[in-house]
Amino acid sequence: MAYSRKVIEHYENPKNVGSMDKDDPDVGTGLVGAPECGDVMKLQLRINDDGLIEDARFKTFGCGSAIASSSLATEWVKGKTVDEALSIRNTEIVKELALPPVKIHCSVLAEDAIKAAIEDYRRKRARAKAGESGKAPDPVETSNSARGGE
Amino acid sequence: MAAGLPEIPEEADHFAVLGLPRRLRIDPALLRERFLERSRRVHPDRFAGAPPEEKSRIQHLSARVNDAHRVLSDPAARAEYLLALEGIERPEGEAKCPPDLLEEVFEIREGLLSGAGPGLAERVRALEEEARARLEELYDEHDGAAGEEERRAVLGRLREALVRRRFLANLVREVEKALGG
């Protein structure tokens, strides 16, 4: 399959590869996968108290399009607010990378990863708040939610 | 001899086409017997002298018998088909992958990169074997379900088990590729 020039650029020189501490309260982690092709994508966002995405990292196991989609996603979300990041649509990724129809699912994966990372961050925040308000969460719930947030 | 067209209603599903109950365990001998019997009934040779309209209908029926046989011969394809038939859609969003499986797959792929080879292949095969055994269990649970509610519940679990199996089959391929067979 012929990849577009932009896909090759991202593939050969991916931006923001790496990982962050998933237990950091300012970090949201999104882990998504596509059973159909076996791809897995981890996208992490560092979000400050103003809801601004300060940094983004990804690690993707998959084809060139999946790597390019996640690389582009990390570039796009940096400096955006959480709400702006949530409004990114996979179709924009498809357009930017000129992905062929068979690779659209890679862009969907990237959009889902952004959403999952922000969800994870919000869950963590809500939990921290509940903790601050003096109510100690019962142990069972804590261990469950910790697992869900990983 | 060839008087009259064999009746296969347009709305008949693959199970109905072959006159089989909607079960996930189908005796291969019975499946083959039904397939051959239906195939003979709709064999185009029997309708050599029939008007073109009738011939094309026979061709259509023959294709439906073949489709039914192809799908129902493979247990996993049969299960996928039953889920679609009963309106239990395949999850569109990739995010619907079971989270524990994603963690595991991610870890294994990372391990492959860092060269933690042979142990991983075994781990993945064990996982795939587990997924396969789980499917087998669910086939039996489905066919033995006490009531419709229970049967639907099994179908829900089957949905997830099939996703898991597919993911792991892909992972096995990746691992084998990475380890050179």
Short mmCIF file of C-alpha atoms in Angstrom, two decimals:
data_model
loop_
_atom_site.label_atom_id
_atom_site.label_comp_id
_atom_site.label_asym_id
_atom_site.label_seq_id
_atom_site.Cartn_x
_atom_site.Cartn_y
_atom_site.Cartn_z
CA MET A 1 0.00 0.00 0.00
CA ALA A 2 1.28 3.43 -0.88
CA TYR A 3 1.43 5.70 2.13
CA SER A 4 1.00 9.42 1.72
CA ARG A 5 4.02 11.66 2.18
CA LYS A 6 2.63 12.93 5.49
CA VAL A 7 2.13 9.43 6.86
CA ILE A 8 5.71 8.58 5.94
CA GLU A 9 6.98 11.74 7.59
CA HIS A 10 5.24 10.90 10.85
CA TYR A 11 6.21 7.27 10.59
CA GLU A 12 9.88 8.00 10.04
CA ASN A 13 10.02 10.83 12.48
CA PRO A 14 7.17 10.34 14.94
CA LYS A 15 6.49 13.22 17.30
CA ASN A 16 6.08 12.80 21.04
CA VAL A 17 6.86 9.12 21.38
CA GLY A 18 7.18 8.00 24.95
CA SER A 19 5.22 7.62 28.11
CA MET A 20 4.37 9.46 31.29
CA ASP A 21 3.71 8.26 34.82
CA LYS A 22 0.17 6.98 34.69
CA ASP A 23 -0.22 7.49 38.43
CA ASP A 24 0.53 11.21 38.16
CA PRO A 25 -2.72 13.04 39.01
CA ASP A 26 -2.13 15.49 36.15
CA VAL A 27 -1.77 12.73 33.57
CA GLY A 28 -4.63 11.11 31.71
CA THR A 29 -3.99 7.81 29.94
CA GLY A 30 -5.97 6.43 27.05
CA LEU A 31 -5.37 2.87 25.96
CA VAL A 32 -7.34 1.70 22.94
CA GLY A 33 -7.10 -1.12 20.45
CA ALA A 34 -8.55 -2.50 17.26
CA PRO A 35 -9.25 -6.23 17.45
CA GLU A 36 -9.64 -6.40 13.68
CA CYS A 37 -5.99 -5.61 13.04
CA GLY A 38 -4.44 -6.10 16.47
CA ASP A 39 -3.28 -2.49 16.81
CA VAL A 40 -2.89 -0.99 20.26
CA MET A 41 -2.41 2.69 21.00
CA LYS A 42 -1.54 4.42 24.25
CA LEU A 43 -1.92 8.17 24.41
CA GLN A 44 -1.12 10.22 27.49
CA LEU A 45 -1.85 13.86 28.23
CA ARG A 46 -0.48 16.14 30.89
CA ILE A 47 -3.23 18.58 31.78
CA ASN A 48 -2.81 21.61 34.04
CA ASP A 49 -5.31 23.09 36.49
CA ASP A 50 -6.67 25.43 33.81
CA GLY A 51 -7.62 22.45 31.67
CA LEU A 52 -4.82 23.14 29.21
CA ILE A 53 -2.97 20.23 27.65
CA GLU A 54 0.68 20.95 28.35
CA ASP A 55 2.20 17.84 26.92
CA ALA A 56 1.27 14.66 25.08
CA ARG A 57 2.99 11.33 24.51
CA PHE A 58 2.08 8.19 22.64
CA LYS A 59 3.19 4.66 22.07
CA THR A 60 1.51 2.74 19.29
CA PHE A 61 1.94 -0.79 18.05
CA GLY A 62 0.45 -0.97 14.62
CA CYS A 63 0.79 0.01 11.01
CA GLY A 64 2.27 3.23 9.65
CA SER A 65 -1.14 4.89 9.52
CA ALA A 66 -1.84 4.10 13.16
CA ILE A 67 1.52 5.53 14.19
CA ALA A 68 1.05 8.61 12.04
CA SER A 69 -2.48 9.14 13.36
CA SER A 70 -1.35 9.05 16.97
CA SER A 71 1.72 11.17 16.27
CA LEU A 72 -0.47 13.80 14.62
CA ALA A 73 -3.01 13.59 17.45
CA THR A 74 -0.35 14.38 20.05
CA GLU A 75 0.84 17.35 17.99
CA TRP A 76 -2.66 18.70 17.62
CA VAL A 77 -3.75 18.43 21.24
CA LYS A 78 -0.70 20.13 22.71
CA GLY A 79 -1.57 23.64 23.85
CA LYS A 80 -5.29 23.01 23.41
CA THR A 81 -7.90 23.00 26.13
CA VAL A 82 -9.53 19.73 27.04
CA ASP A 83 -12.74 20.78 25.30
CA GLU A 84 -10.89 21.73 22.13
CA ALA A 85 -9.10 18.40 22.15
CA LEU A 86 -12.41 16.59 22.55
CA SER A 87 -13.72 18.29 19.44
CA ILE A 88 -11.01 16.79 17.22
CA ARG A 89 -12.65 14.44 14.77
CA ASN A 90 -11.08 11.45 13.10
CA THR A 91 -12.14 12.87 9.74
CA GLU A 92 -9.71 15.75 10.25
CA ILE A 93 -6.91 13.25 10.77
CA VAL A 94 -7.98 11.35 7.66
CA LYS A 95 -7.86 14.57 5.68
CA GLU A 96 -4.52 15.76 7.02
CA LEU A 97 -2.81 12.41 6.45
CA ALA A 98 -4.70 11.55 3.26
CA LEU A 99 -5.60 8.14 4.70
CA PRO A 100 -7.23 5.66 2.33
CA PRO A 101 -10.62 4.16 3.32
CA VAL A 102 -9.06 0.94 4.65
CA LYS A 103 -7.02 2.99 7.12
CA ILE A 104 -9.81 5.15 8.48
CA HIS A 105 -10.04 2.94 11.56
CA CYS A 106 -6.54 4.14 12.52
CA SER A 107 -7.82 7.69 12.77
CA VAL A 108 -10.83 6.49 14.76
CA LEU A 109 -8.41 4.84 17.15
CA ALA A 110 -6.55 8.13 17.62
CA GLU A 111 -9.77 10.05 18.28
CA ASP A 112 -10.86 7.39 20.77
CA ALA A 113 -7.46 7.52 22.46
CA ILE A 114 -7.76 11.29 23.05
CA LYS A 115 -11.22 10.82 24.51
CA ALA A 116 -10.14 7.91 26.69
CA ALA A 117 -7.15 9.88 28.02
CA ILE A 118 -9.33 12.86 28.94
CA GLU A 119 -11.92 10.60 30.52
CA ASP A 120 -9.21 8.98 32.59
CA TYR A 121 -7.94 12.39 33.68
CA ARG A 122 -11.43 13.52 34.66
CA ARG A 123 -12.03 10.34 36.60
CA LYS A 124 -8.82 10.88 38.49
CA ARG A 125 -9.74 14.48 39.23
CA ALA A 126 -13.20 13.58 40.45
CA ARG A 127 -11.69 10.98 42.71
CA ALA A 128 -9.13 13.40 44.10
CA LYS A 129 -11.90 15.88 44.82
CA ALA A 130 -13.98 13.29 46.59
CA GLY A 131 -10.90 12.50 48.67
CA GLU A 132 -10.32 16.18 49.57
CA SER A 133 -13.87 16.72 50.74
CA GLY A 134 -13.03 14.50 53.67
CA LYS A 135 -14.96 11.43 52.66
CA ALA A 136 -12.60 8.53 52.66
CA PRO A 137 -13.68 6.28 49.82
CA ASP A 138 -14.27 2.74 50.92
CA PRO A 139 -11.40 0.40 50.10
CA VAL A 140 -13.26 -1.78 47.60
CA GLU A 141 -14.23 1.17 45.47
CA THR A 142 -10.70 2.56 45.55
CA SER A 143 -9.13 -0.60 44.25
CA ASN A 144 -11.75 -0.93 41.53
CA SER A 145 -11.37 2.58 40.26
CA ALA A 146 -7.59 2.35 40.42
CA ARG A 147 -7.74 -0.63 38.12
CA GLY A 148 -10.08 1.14 35.72
CA GLY A 149 -7.77 4.12 35.54
CA GLU A 150 -4.66 2.24 34.63
CA MET B 1 -39.22 -34.62 -11.61
CA ALA B 2 -38.11 -31.02 -11.44
CA ALA B 3 -41.64 -29.74 -11.18
CA GLY B 4 -42.03 -26.79 -8.91
CA LEU B 5 -39.40 -24.65 -7.31
CA PRO B 6 -37.90 -25.68 -4.02
CA GLU B 7 -39.25 -23.41 -1.36
CA ILE B 8 -36.70 -21.32 0.46
CA PRO B 9 -38.42 -18.20 1.73
CA GLU B 10 -36.63 -14.97 0.94
CA GLU B 11 -36.39 -14.11 4.64
CA ALA B 12 -34.87 -17.45 5.62
CA ASP B 13 -31.57 -17.12 7.45
CA HIS B 14 -28.61 -19.47 6.98
CA PHE B 15 -29.90 -21.84 9.66
CA ALA B 16 -33.34 -21.97 8.10
CA VAL B 17 -31.92 -22.42 4.60
CA LEU B 18 -30.30 -25.65 5.74
CA GLY B 19 -33.18 -26.60 8.02
CA LEU B 20 -31.03 -26.43 11.13
CA PRO B 21 -31.91 -25.04 14.56
CA ARG B 22 -30.20 -21.85 15.72
CA ARG B 23 -27.53 -23.59 17.70
CA LEU B 24 -23.81 -23.07 18.03
CA ARG B 25 -22.99 -26.75 18.11
CA ILE B 26 -23.87 -28.36 14.81
CA ASP B 27 -22.90 -31.91 14.02
CA PRO B 28 -20.62 -31.61 10.95
CA ALA B 29 -22.10 -34.78 9.44
CA LEU B 30 -25.62 -33.39 9.72
CA LEU B 31 -24.51 -30.05 8.28
CA ARG B 32 -22.96 -31.80 5.31
CA GLU B 33 -25.99 -34.01 4.79
CA ARG B 34 -28.33 -31.03 4.77
CA PHE B 35 -26.06 -29.09 2.47
CA LEU B 36 -25.86 -31.92 -0.06
CA GLU B 37 -29.58 -32.53 0.06
CA ARG B 38 -30.40 -28.82 -0.46
CA SER B 39 -27.73 -28.50 -3.13
CA ARG B 40 -29.27 -31.32 -5.11
CA ARG B 41 -32.69 -29.74 -4.89
CA VAL B 42 -31.50 -26.44 -6.30
CA HIS B 43 -28.97 -27.83 -8.74
CA PRO B 44 -29.13 -25.80 -11.98
CA ASP B 45 -28.93 -29.02 -14.08
CA ARG B 46 -32.35 -30.01 -12.85
CA PHE B 47 -33.77 -26.84 -14.29
CA ALA B 48 -32.01 -26.92 -17.65
CA GLY B 49 -35.26 -26.58 -19.56
CA ALA B 50 -36.89 -24.08 -17.26
CA PRO B 51 -37.73 -20.53 -18.31
CA PRO B 52 -34.92 -17.97 -17.74
CA GLU B 53 -36.75 -16.35 -14.87
CA GLU B 54 -36.97 -19.61 -13.01
CA LYS B 55 -33.35 -20.42 -13.82
CA SER B 56 -32.11 -17.20 -12.31
CA ARG B 57 -34.15 -17.85 -9.22
CA ILE B 58 -32.57 -21.28 -8.92
CA GLN B 59 -29.13 -19.78 -9.28
CA HIS B 60 -29.97 -17.37 -6.49
CA LEU B 61 -31.18 -20.21 -4.27
CA SER B 62 -28.10 -22.25 -5.03
CA ALA B 63 -25.90 -19.33 -3.98
CA ARG B 64 -27.85 -19.01 -0.74
CA VAL B 65 -27.34 -22.67 0.06
CA ASN B 66 -23.62 -22.29 -0.57
CA ASP B 67 -23.41 -19.15 1.60
CA ALA B 68 -25.25 -20.85 4.42
CA HIS B 69 -22.92 -23.83 4.29
CA ARG B 70 -19.78 -21.68 4.18
CA VAL B 71 -20.76 -19.59 7.19
CA LEU B 72 -22.16 -22.40 9.31
CA SER B 73 -19.17 -24.69 8.72
CA ASP B 74 -16.84 -22.48 10.72
CA PRO B 75 -17.84 -22.37 14.40
CA ALA B 76 -16.53 -18.83 14.97
CA ALA B 77 -18.13 -17.52 11.78
CA ARG B 78 -21.34 -19.27 12.80
CA ALA B 79 -21.23 -17.53 16.19
CA GLU B 80 -20.54 -14.13 14.57
CA TYR B 81 -23.43 -14.72 12.22
CA LEU B 82 -25.83 -15.65 15.00
CA LEU B 83 -24.90 -12.49 16.90
CA ALA B 84 -25.59 -10.35 13.85
CA LEU B 85 -28.82 -12.23 13.23
CA GLU B 86 -30.01 -11.58 16.76
CA GLY B 87 -29.10 -7.92 16.58
CA ILE B 88 -26.10 -8.12 18.86
CA GLU B 89 -23.88 -5.87 16.83
CA ARG B 90 -20.16 -6.08 16.68
CA PRO B 91 -18.78 -3.24 18.73
CA GLU B 92 -17.99 -0.38 16.38
CA GLY B 93 -15.76 1.57 18.70
CA GLU B 94 -12.38 0.02 19.19
CA ALA B 95 -12.49 1.45 22.69
CA LYS B 96 -14.92 -1.33 23.53
CA CYS B 97 -12.04 -3.76 23.71
CA PRO B 98 -11.89 -5.32 27.14
CA PRO B 99 -9.46 -3.07 29.10
CA ASP B 100 -7.63 -5.94 30.77
CA LEU B 101 -6.92 -7.45 27.37
CA LEU B 102 -5.62 -4.12 26.05
CA GLU B 103 -3.22 -3.88 28.97
CA GLU B 104 -2.00 -7.36 28.33
CA VAL B 105 -1.61 -6.87 24.58
CA PHE B 106 0.24 -3.62 25.13
CA GLU B 107 2.59 -5.21 27.61
CA ILE B 108 3.32 -8.11 25.29
CA ARG B 109 4.00 -5.81 22.35
CA GLU B 110 6.36 -3.78 24.53
CA GLY B 111 8.06 -6.98 25.65
CA LEU B 112 8.58 -7.98 22.03
CA LEU B 113 10.37 -4.70 21.36
CA SER B 114 12.67 -5.08 24.31
CA GLY B 115 13.57 -8.57 23.18
CA ALA B 116 11.83 -10.58 25.89
CA GLY B 117 11.23 -13.26 23.25
CA PRO B 118 10.42 -16.92 23.85
CA GLY B 119 8.50 -16.54 27.10
CA LEU B 120 6.13 -14.14 25.36
CA ALA B 121 5.24 -16.53 22.58
CA GLU B 122 4.18 -19.07 25.17
CA ARG B 123 2.23 -16.48 27.09
CA VAL B 124 0.34 -15.39 23.99
CA ARG B 125 -0.40 -18.95 22.94
CA ALA B 126 -1.69 -19.73 26.40
CA LEU B 127 -3.95 -16.66 26.21
CA GLU B 128 -5.25 -17.66 22.81
CA GLU B 129 -5.88 -21.19 23.98
CA GLU B 130 -7.77 -19.80 26.94
CA ALA B 131 -9.88 -17.61 24.65
CA ARG B 132 -10.65 -20.58 22.44
CA ALA B 133 -11.66 -22.75 25.39
CA ARG B 134 -13.88 -19.93 26.62
CA LEU B 135 -15.66 -19.82 23.27
CA GLU B 136 -16.25 -23.55 23.36
CA GLU B 137 -17.76 -23.18 26.82
CA LEU B 138 -20.05 -20.43 25.62
CA TYR B 139 -21.22 -22.48 22.63
CA ASP B 140 -22.38 -25.13 25.07
CA GLU B 141 -23.88 -22.58 27.43
CA HIS B 142 -25.82 -21.04 24.59
CA ASP B 143 -27.26 -24.29 23.36
CA GLY B 144 -28.08 -25.40 26.86
CA ALA B 145 -29.60 -22.11 28.05
CA ALA B 146 -32.72 -22.63 30.13
CA GLY B 147 -34.65 -19.71 28.71
CA GLU B 148 -34.55 -16.89 26.21
CA GLU B 149 -33.26 -14.39 28.76
CA GLU B 150 -30.38 -16.62 29.72
CA ARG B 151 -29.60 -17.35 26.08
CA ARG B 152 -29.41 -13.61 25.29
CA ALA B 153 -27.08 -13.12 28.21
CA VAL B 154 -24.80 -15.82 26.83
CA LEU B 155 -24.81 -14.08 23.45
CA GLY B 156 -23.57 -10.90 25.13
CA ARG B 157 -20.66 -12.78 26.67
CA LEU B 158 -20.04 -14.47 23.36
CA ARG B 159 -19.67 -11.07 21.71
CA GLU B 160 -16.81 -10.18 24.01
CA ALA B 161 -15.19 -13.59 23.73
CA LEU B 162 -15.13 -13.33 19.95
CA VAL B 163 -13.50 -9.89 20.06
CA ARG B 164 -10.92 -11.28 22.43
CA ARG B 165 -10.18 -14.24 20.22
CA ARG B 166 -9.74 -12.04 17.16
CA PHE B 167 -7.42 -9.68 19.00
CA LEU B 168 -5.32 -12.55 20.25
CA ALA B 169 -5.17 -14.24 16.85
CA ASN B 170 -3.69 -11.01 15.49
CA LEU B 171 -1.29 -10.83 18.39
CA VAL B 172 -0.10 -14.38 17.80
CA ARG B 173 0.66 -13.42 14.21
CA GLU B 174 2.63 -10.38 15.34
CA VAL B 175 4.59 -12.38 17.88
CA GLU B 176 5.42 -15.06 15.36
CA LYS B 177 6.52 -12.44 12.87
CA ALA B 178 8.71 -10.74 15.47
CA LEU B 179 10.27 -13.98 16.59
CA GLY B 180 10.75 -15.28 13.08
CA GLY B 181 8.10 -18.00 13.06
#
